[in-house]
Coordinates of C-alpha atoms and ligand atoms in Angstrom, one line a residue:
X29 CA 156.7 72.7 30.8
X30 CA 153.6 74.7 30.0
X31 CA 153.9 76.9 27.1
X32 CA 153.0 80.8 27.0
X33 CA 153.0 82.6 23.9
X34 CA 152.7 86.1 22.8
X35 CA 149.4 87.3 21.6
X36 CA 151.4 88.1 18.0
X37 CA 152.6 84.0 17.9
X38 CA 149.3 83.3 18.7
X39 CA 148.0 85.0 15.2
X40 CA 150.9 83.5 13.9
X41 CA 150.3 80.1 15.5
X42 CA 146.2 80.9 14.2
X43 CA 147.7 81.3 10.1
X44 CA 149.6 78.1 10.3
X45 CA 147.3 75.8 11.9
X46 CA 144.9 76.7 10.2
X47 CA 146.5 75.0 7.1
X48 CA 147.8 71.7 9.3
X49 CA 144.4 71.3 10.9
X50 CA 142.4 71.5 7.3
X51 CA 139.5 73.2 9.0
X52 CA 138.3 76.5 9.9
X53 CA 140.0 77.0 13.7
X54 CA 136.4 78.7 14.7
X55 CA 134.4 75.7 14.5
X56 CA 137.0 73.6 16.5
X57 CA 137.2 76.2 18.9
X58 CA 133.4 76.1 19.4
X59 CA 133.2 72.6 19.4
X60 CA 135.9 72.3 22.4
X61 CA 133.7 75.2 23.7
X62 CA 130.2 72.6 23.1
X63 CA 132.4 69.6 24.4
X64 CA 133.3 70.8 27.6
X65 CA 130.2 72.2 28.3
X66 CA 128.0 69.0 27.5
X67 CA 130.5 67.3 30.2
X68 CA 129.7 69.7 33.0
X69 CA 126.6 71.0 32.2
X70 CA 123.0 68.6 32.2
X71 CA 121.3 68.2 28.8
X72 CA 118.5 70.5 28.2
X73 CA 119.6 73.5 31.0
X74 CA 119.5 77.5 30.1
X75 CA 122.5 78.7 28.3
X76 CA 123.2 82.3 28.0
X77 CA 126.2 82.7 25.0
X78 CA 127.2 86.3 24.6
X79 CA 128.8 87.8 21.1
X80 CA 131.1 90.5 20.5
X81 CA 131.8 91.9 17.3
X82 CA 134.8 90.2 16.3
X83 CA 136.0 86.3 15.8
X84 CA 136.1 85.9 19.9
X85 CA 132.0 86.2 19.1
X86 CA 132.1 83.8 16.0
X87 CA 133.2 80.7 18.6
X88 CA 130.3 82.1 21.0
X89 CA 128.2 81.5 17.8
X90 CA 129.7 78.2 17.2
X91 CA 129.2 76.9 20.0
X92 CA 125.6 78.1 20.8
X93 CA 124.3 76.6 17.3
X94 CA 126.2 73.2 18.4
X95 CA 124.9 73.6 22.1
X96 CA 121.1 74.3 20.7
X97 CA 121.5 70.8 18.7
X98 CA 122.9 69.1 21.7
X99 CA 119.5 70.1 23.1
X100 CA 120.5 73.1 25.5
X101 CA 118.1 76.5 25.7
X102 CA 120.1 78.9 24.4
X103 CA 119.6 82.6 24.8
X104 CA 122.0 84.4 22.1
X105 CA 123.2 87.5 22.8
X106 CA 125.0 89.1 19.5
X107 CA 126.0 92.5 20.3
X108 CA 128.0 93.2 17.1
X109 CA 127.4 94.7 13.5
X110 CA 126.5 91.8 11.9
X111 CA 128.1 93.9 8.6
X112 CA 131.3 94.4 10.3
X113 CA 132.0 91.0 11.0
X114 CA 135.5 88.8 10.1
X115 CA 134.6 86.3 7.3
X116 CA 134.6 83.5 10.1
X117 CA 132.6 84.9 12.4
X118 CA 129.7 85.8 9.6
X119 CA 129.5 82.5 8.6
X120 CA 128.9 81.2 12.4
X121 CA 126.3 84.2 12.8
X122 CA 124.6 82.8 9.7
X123 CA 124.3 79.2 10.7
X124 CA 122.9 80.5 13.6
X125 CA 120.5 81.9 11.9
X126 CA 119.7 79.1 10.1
X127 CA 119.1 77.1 13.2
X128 CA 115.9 80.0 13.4
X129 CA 116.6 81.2 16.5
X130 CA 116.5 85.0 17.3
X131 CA 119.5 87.4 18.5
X132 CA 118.5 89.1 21.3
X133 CA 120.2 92.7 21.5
X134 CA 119.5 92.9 25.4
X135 CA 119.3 90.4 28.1
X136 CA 115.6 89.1 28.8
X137 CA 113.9 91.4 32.1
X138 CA 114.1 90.1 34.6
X139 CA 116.6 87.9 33.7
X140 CA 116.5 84.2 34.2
X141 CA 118.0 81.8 35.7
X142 CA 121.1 80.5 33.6
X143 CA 123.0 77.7 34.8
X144 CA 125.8 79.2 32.6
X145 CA 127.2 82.1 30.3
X146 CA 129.4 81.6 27.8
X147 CA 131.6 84.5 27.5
X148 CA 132.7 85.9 23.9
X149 CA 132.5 89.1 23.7
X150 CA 136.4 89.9 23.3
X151 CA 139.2 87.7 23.5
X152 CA 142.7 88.5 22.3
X153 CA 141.4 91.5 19.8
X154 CA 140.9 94.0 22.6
X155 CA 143.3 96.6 22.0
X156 CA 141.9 99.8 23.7
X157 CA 140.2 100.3 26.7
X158 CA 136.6 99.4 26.8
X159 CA 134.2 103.0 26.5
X160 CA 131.2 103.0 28.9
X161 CA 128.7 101.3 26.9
X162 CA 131.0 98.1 26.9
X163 CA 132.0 98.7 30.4
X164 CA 128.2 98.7 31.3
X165 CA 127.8 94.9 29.5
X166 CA 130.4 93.4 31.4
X167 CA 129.0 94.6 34.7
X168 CA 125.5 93.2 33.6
X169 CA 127.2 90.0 32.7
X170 CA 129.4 90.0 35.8
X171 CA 125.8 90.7 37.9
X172 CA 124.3 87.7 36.9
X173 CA 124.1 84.7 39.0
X174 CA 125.6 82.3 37.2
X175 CA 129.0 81.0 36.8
X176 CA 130.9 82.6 33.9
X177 CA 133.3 80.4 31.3
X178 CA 135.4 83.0 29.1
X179 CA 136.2 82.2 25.4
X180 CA 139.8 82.6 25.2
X181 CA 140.0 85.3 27.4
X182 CA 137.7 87.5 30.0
X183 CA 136.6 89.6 28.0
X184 CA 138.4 93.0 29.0
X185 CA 141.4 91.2 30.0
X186 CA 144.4 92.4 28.2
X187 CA 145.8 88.8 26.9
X188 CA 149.3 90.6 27.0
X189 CA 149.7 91.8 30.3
X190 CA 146.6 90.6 32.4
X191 CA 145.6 94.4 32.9
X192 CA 142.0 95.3 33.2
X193 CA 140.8 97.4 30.3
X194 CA 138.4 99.1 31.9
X195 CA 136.4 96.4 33.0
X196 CA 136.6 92.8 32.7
X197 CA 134.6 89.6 33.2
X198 CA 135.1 87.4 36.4
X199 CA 135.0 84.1 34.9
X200 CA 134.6 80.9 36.8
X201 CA 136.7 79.0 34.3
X202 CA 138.4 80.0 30.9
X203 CA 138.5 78.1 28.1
X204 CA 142.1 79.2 26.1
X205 CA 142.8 78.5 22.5
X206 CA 145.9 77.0 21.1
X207 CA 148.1 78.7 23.8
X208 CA 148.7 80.2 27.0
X209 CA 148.8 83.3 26.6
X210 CA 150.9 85.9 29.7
X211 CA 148.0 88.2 30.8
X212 CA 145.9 85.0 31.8
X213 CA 148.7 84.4 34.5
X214 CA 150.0 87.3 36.3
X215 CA 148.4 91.1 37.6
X216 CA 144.6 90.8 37.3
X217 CA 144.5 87.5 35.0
X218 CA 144.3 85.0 38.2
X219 CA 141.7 86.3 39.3
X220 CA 139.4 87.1 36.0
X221 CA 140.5 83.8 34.5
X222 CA 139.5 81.8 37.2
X223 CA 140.3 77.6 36.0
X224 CA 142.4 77.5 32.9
X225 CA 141.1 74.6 30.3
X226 CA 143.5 74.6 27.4
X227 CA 141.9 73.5 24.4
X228 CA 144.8 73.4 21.4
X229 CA 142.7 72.8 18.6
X230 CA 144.2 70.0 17.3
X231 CA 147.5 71.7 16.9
X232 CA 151.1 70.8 18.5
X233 CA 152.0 74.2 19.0
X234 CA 155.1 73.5 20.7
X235 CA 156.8 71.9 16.9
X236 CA 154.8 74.7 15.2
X237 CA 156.4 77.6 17.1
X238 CA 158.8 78.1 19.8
X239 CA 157.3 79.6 22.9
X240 CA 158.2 83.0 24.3
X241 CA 157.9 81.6 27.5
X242 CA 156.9 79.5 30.1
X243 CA 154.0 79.1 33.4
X244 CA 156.3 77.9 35.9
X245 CA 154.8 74.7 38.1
X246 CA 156.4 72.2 40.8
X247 CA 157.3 70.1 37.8
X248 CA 159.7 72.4 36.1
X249 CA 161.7 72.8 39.4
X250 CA 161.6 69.5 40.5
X251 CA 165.3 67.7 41.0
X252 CA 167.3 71.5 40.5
X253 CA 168.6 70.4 44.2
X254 CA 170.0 66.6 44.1
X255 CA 170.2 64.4 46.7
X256 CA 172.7 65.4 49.7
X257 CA 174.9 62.1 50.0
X258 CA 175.8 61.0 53.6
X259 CA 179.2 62.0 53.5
X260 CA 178.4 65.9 53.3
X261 CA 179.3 68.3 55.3
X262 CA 178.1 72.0 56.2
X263 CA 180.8 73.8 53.8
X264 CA 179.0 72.1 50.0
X265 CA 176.1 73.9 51.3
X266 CA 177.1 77.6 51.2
X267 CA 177.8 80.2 53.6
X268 CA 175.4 82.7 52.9
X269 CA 175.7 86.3 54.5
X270 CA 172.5 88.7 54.8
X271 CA 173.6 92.5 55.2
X272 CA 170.3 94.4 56.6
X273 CA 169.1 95.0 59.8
X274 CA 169.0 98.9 60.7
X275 CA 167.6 99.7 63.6
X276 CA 164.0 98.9 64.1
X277 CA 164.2 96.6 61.0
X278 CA 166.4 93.8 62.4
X279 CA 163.3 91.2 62.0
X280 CA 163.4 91.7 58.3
X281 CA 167.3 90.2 58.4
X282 CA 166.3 87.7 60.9
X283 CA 163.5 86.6 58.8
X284 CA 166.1 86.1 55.6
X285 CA 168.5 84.1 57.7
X286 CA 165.8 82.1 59.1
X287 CA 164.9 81.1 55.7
X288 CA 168.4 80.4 54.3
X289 CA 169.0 78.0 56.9
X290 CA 166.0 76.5 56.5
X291 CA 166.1 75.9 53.0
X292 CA 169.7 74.4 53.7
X293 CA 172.3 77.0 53.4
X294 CA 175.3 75.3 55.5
X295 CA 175.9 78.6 57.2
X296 CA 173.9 81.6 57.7
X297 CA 175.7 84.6 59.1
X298 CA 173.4 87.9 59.3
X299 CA 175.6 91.3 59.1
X300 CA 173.1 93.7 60.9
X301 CA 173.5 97.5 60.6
X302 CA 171.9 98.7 64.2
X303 CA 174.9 98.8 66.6
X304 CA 172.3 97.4 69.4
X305 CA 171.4 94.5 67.5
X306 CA 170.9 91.3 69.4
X307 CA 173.8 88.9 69.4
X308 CA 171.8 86.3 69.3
X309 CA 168.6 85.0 67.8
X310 CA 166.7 82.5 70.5
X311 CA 164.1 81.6 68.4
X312 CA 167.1 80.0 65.6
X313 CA 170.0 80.0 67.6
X314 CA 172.1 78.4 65.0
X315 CA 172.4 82.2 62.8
X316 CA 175.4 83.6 64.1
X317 CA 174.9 87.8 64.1
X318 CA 177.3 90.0 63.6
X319 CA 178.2 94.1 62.3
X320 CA 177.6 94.1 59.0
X321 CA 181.2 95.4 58.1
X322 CA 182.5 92.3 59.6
X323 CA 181.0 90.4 56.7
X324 CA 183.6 91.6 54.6
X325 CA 186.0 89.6 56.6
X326 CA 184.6 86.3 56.4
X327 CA 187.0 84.2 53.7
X328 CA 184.2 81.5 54.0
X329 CA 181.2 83.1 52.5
X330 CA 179.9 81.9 49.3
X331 CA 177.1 84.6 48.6
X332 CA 175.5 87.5 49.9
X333 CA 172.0 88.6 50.2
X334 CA 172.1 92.8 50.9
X335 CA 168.9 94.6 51.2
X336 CA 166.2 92.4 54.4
X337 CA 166.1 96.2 57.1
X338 CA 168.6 97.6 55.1
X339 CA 167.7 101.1 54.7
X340 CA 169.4 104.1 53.3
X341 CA 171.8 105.2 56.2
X342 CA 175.5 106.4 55.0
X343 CA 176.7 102.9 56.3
X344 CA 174.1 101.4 54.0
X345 CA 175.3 102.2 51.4
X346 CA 178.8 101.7 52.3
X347 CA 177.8 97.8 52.9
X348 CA 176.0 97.6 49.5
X349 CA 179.3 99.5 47.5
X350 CA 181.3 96.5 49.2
X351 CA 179.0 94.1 48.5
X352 CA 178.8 94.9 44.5
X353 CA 182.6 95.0 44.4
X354 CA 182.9 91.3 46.0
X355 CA 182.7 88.3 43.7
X356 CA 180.3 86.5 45.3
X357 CA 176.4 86.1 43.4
X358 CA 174.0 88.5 45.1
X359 CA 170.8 88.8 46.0
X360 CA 169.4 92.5 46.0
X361 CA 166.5 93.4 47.6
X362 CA 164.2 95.9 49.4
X363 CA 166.3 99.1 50.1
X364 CA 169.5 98.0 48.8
X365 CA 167.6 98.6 45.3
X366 CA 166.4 101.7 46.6
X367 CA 169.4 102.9 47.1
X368 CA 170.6 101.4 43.5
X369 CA 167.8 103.6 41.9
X370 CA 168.8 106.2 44.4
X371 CA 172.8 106.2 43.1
X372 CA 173.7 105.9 39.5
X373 CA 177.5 105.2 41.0
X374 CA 175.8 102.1 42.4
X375 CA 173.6 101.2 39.4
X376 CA 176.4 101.7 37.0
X377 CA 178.6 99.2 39.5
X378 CA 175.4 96.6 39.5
X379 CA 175.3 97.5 35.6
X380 CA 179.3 96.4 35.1
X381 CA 179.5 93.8 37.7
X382 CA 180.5 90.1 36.7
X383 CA 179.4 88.1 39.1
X384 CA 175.7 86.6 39.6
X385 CA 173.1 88.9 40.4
X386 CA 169.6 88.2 41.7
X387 CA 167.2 91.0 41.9
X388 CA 163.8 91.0 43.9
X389 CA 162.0 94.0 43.0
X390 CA 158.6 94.4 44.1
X391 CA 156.3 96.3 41.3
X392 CA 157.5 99.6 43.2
X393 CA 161.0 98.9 43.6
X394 CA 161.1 97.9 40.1
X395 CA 159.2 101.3 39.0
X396 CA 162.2 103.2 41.0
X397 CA 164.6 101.2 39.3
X398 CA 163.2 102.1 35.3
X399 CA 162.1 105.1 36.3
X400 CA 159.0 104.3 35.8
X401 CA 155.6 105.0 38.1
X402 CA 154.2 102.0 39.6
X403 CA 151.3 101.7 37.6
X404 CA 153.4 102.1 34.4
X405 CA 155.5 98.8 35.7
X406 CA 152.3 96.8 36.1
X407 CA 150.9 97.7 33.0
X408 CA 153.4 95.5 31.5
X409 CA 154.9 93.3 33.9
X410 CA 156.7 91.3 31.2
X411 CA 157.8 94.5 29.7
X412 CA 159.7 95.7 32.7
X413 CA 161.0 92.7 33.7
X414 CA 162.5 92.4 30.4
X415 CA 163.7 96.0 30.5
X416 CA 165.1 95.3 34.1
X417 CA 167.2 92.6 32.7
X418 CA 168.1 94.1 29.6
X419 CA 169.4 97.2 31.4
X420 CA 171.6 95.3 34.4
X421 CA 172.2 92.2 32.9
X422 CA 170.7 90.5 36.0
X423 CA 168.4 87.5 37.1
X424 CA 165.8 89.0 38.5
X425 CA 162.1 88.2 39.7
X426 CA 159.4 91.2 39.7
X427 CA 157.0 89.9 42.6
X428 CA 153.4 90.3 42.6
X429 CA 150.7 87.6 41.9
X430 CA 151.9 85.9 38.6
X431 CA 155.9 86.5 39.7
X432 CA 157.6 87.5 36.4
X433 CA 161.1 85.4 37.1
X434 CA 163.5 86.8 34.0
X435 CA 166.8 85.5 33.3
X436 CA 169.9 88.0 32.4
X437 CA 169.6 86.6 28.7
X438 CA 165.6 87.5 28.6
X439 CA 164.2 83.6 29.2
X440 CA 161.3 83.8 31.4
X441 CA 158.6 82.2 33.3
X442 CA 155.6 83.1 35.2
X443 CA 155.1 81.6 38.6
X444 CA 152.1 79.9 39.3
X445 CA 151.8 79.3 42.6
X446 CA 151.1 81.5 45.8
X447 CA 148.0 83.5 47.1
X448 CA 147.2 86.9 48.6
X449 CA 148.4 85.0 52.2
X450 CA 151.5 86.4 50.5
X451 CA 150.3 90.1 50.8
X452 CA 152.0 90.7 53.9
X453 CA 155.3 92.5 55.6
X454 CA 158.2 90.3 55.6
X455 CA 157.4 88.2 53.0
X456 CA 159.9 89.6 50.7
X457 CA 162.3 89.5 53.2
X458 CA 161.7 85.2 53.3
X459 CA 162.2 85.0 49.5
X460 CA 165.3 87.0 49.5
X461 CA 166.3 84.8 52.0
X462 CA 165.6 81.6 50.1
X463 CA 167.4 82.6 47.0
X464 CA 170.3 83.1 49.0
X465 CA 170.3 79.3 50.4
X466 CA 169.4 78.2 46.7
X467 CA 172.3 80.1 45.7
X468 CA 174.5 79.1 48.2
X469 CA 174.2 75.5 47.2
X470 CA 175.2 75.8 43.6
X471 CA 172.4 76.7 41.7
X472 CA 172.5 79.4 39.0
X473 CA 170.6 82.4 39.5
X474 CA 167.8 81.6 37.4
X475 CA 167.4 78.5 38.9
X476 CA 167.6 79.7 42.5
X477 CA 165.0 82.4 41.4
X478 CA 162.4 80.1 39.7
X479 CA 162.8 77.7 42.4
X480 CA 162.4 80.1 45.1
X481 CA 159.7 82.2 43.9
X482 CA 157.9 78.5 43.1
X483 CA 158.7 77.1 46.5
X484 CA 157.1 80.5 48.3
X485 CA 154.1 80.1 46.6
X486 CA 153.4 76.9 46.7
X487 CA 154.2 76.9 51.0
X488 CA 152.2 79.5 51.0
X489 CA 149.1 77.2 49.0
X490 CA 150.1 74.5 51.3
X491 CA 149.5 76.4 54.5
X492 CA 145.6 77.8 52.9
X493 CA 145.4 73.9 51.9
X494 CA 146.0 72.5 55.4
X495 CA 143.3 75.7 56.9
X496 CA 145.9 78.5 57.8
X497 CA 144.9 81.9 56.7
X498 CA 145.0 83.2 53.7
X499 CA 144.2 85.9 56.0
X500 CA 147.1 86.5 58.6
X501 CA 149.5 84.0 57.0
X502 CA 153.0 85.5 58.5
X503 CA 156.1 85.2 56.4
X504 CA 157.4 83.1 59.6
X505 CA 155.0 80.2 59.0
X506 CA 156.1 80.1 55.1
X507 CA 159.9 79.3 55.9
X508 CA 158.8 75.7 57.7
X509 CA 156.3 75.5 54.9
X510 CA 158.8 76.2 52.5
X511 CA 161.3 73.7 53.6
X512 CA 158.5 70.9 53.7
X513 CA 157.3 71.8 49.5
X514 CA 161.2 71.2 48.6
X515 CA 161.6 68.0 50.5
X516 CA 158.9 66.9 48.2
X517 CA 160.9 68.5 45.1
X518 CA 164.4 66.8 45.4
X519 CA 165.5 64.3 43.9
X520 CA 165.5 60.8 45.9
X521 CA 168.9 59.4 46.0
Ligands
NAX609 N1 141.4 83.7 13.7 C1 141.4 82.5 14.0 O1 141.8 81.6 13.3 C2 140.8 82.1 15.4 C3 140.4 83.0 16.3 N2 139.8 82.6 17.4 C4 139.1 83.6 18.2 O2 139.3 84.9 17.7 C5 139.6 85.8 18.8 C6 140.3 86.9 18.2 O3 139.5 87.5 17.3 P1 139.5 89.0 16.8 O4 140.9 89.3 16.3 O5 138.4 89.2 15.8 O6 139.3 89.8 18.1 P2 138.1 89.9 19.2 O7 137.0 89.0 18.9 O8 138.8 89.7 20.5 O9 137.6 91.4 19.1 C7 138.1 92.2 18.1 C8 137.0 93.2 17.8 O10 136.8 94.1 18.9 C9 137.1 95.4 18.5 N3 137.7 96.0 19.8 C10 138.9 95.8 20.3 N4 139.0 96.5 21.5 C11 137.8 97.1 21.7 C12 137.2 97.9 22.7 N5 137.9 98.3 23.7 N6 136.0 98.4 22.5 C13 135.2 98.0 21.4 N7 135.7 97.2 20.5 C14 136.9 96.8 20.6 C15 138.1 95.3 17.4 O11 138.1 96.5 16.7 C16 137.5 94.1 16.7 O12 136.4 94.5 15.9 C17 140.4 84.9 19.7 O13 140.5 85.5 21.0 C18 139.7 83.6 19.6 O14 138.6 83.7 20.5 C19 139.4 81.2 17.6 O15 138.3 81.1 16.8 C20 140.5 80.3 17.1 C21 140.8 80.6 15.7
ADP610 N1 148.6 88.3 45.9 C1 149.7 87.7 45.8 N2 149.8 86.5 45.1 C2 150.9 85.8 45.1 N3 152.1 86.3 45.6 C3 152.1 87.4 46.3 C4 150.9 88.2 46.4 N4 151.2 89.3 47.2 C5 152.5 89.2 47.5 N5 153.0 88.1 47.0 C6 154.4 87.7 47.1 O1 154.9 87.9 48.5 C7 156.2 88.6 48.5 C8 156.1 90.0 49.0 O2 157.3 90.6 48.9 P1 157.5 92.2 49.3 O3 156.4 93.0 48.7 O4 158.9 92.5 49.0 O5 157.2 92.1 50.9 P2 158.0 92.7 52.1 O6 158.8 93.9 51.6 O7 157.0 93.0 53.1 O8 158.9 91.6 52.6 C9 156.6 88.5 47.0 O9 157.3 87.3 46.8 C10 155.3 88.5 46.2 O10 155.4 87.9 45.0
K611 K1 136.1 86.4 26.0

């Protein structure tokens, strides 16, 4: 279990270690900062360590002074009021001084050749967007050659939600203090933070402070499925149903059935709205297709995935007002939370319903659902999926890179794995298809959706690993993919 923490238990985390550690955090921090560099970086190489005007600057300071001892070049670029500095970070700008070597205000022309630059401009102080001046430093910084390792955070990163400010810096590696903080891992944190080195500063965060939440990896979902014994049969694996399917969108069914049975549901039975719907699937034989309203006839179904084709057709939403008014857990996707956003008869039924509820909202979907734009929804990703869950007391997972997967009582994780191979029609339509099978064989639906969202990421990593896309990875190849990550996840018997 990796351990994320709000940028507020961070400070909070900052005021009480700072007692149990019995030093000043800022020279540990640039002294993890020094460490790790002396191990990946040859004695006696240029250095370029960049300053802001806040504490995120004092480790930059830190760690040059200790850097210049070790016997680096350094090239120190304070770009702060040396006046306006926290207590902390004066005292690092003064030793640097001491040490006798200059400031520079503006980067050397033309610039050299650094093997490095050390990023501290802003870490988890940033709390506006950054004005043109600043915006015009990071895109000097992100110019130069060399590989960039952020202090913290990339500078113009928000640590909370992982939205740009502005600008931000494309760093090669980050080095984070005491915690992980959410913005590193989902929106644009991925791909500003680059590698993640946690450096905790010599405190145990964990007995210090409770964590808001989690990064989910292959370890945390490991063993939720438990060995099938040999005297199984079909029906202790579920009988999932997928309602969807209108015409022209029948693949997007298909696809979610596929991926139940692959990720062994017992049964798979697709209920498919367009009334010239194949009766039979040739490529997966063993889906047996049927009208959607016959659905609601099978006594053998143990849950229901609505939403793969759906679309918004009277008979739609007829299916989906059935479907909320069974017992059976749910998964919701696509148009069937459309039409949820579409109907407050069918929100307020989702709202009162007792059964298990997953929800697999794409950033737009979920925007439709708040009432929110789209941009307002990944401005916070942590704050809608909160409000999401809050508002229909659901399990839910808001897709996107760094999947937000929220439980109905607010516990939450974000997924690590997956890559933009992901970025691609049908994909959805596979996920909604695998928290069905998950559901299906017993699992809760927060642990069908953090094993899901982790197992379609992590196929998806698997295929890139073994030389398949990213580009023109089809959500096809991430069901077999899919169904080889989990083998590795069960539990032996
Ligand atoms: N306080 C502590 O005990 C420790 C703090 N640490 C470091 O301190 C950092 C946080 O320090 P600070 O709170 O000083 O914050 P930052 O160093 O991130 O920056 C805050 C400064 O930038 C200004 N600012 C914010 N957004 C701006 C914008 N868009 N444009 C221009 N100026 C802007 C603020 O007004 C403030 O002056 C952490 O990220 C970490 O790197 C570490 O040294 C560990 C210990
Ligand atoms: N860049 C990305 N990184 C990680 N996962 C991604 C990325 N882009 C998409 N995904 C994942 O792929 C899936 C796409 O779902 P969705 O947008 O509903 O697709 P569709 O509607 O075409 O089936 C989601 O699980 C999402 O989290
Ligand atoms: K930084």
């Amino acid at each position: 279990m990796t351990a994320v923490y709000h940028v507020e238990q961070i400070r909070t985390l900052e005021s009480m270690g700072a007692t149990q550690v019995g030093q000043p955090l800022m020279q540990l921090a640039g002294q993890a900062v020094a460490d790790w560099v002396r191990s990946h970086v040859p004695t006696g190489q240029r250095i370029l360590c960049v300053a802001g005007q806040g504490n995120n600057g004092g480790d930059a300071l830190v760690a040059a002074r200790l850097l210049k001892q070790a016997g680096y070049q350094i090239d120190m670029l304070f770009l702060g009021q040396v006046a306006t500095l926290p207590p902390d970070a004066q005292r690092a700008w003064q030793d640097w001084q001491a040490t006798g070597q200059p400031c520079l205000t503006a980067l050397p022309s033309p610039a050299p050749s650094y093997r490095i630059v050390i990023d501290g401009l802003f870490g988890i102080g940033l709390n506006r967007p950054l004005d043109a001046g600043w915006m015009a430093w990071v895109d000097q910084l992100n110019l130069l050659a060399a590989p960039k390792l952020a202090l913290d955070v990339p500078s113009g990163l928000c640590a909370k939600t992982g939205a740009v400010l502005g600008r931000a810096v494309h760093a090669k590696w980050t080095m984070t203090f005491i915690g992980l903080k959410p913005g590193l891992l989902t929106h644009d944190g991925p791909d500003h933070a680059g590698e993640i080195i946690m450096a905790p500063l010599g405190l145990d965060a964990h007995t210090l402070l409770a964590p808001a939440g989690r990064a989910l990896h292959g370890a945390d979902v490991a063993g939720l499925l438990a060995p099938r014994l040999r005297n199984s049969h079909k029906g202790l694996f579920g009988s999932v149903g997928v309602i969807g399917g209108a015409a022209g969108m029948v693949g997007a069914a298909l696809l979610a059935g596929r991926a139940a049975l692959k990720l062994g549901a017992g049964r798979v039975t697709l209920g498919l709205l367009d009334p010239d719907a194949p009766r039979v699937d040739h490529l997966q034989p063993e889906l047996m297709l049927r009208h959607a309203e016959d659905l609601f006839h099978l006594a053998h179904l143990t849950c229901l995935a609505v939403g793969p084709g759906l679309g918004k057709s009277a008979d739609a939403v007829h299916a989906l007002d059935l479907a909320l008014r069974t017992p059976l857990p749910l998964v919701l996707d696509a148009d069937a939370l459309n039409l949820i956003a579409d109907k407050p008869d069918l929100a307020n039924q989702l709202a009162t319903r007792q059964g298990t509820t997953v929800l697999t909202p794409h950033p737009a979907e979920a925007g439709r659902l708040l009432g929110w734009q789209t941009a307002a929804v990944q401005a916070d990703r942590l704050q809608a999926a909160t409000a999401l869950a809050e508002h229909f007391g659901a399990d839910l997972v808001l897709k996107g890179c760094g999947s937000i997967c929220m439980s109905c009582q607010g516990e939450w994780c974000i997924n690590t794995s997956g890559n933009p191979g992901l970025a691609s029609g049908g994909q959805g339509d596979v996920l909604a298809g695998v928290v069905a099978a998950l559901l299906g064989q017993g699992l809760s639906g927060f642990d069908a959706v953090q094993l899901a969202v982790y197992l379609h990421g992590a196929a998806a990593d698997k295929l890139v690993t073994e030389g398949l896309g990213p580009v023109g990875l089809t959500a096809s190849e991430i069901i077999d993919a899919a169904r080889a990550v989990l083998r590795g996840l069960t539990k032996r018997g």
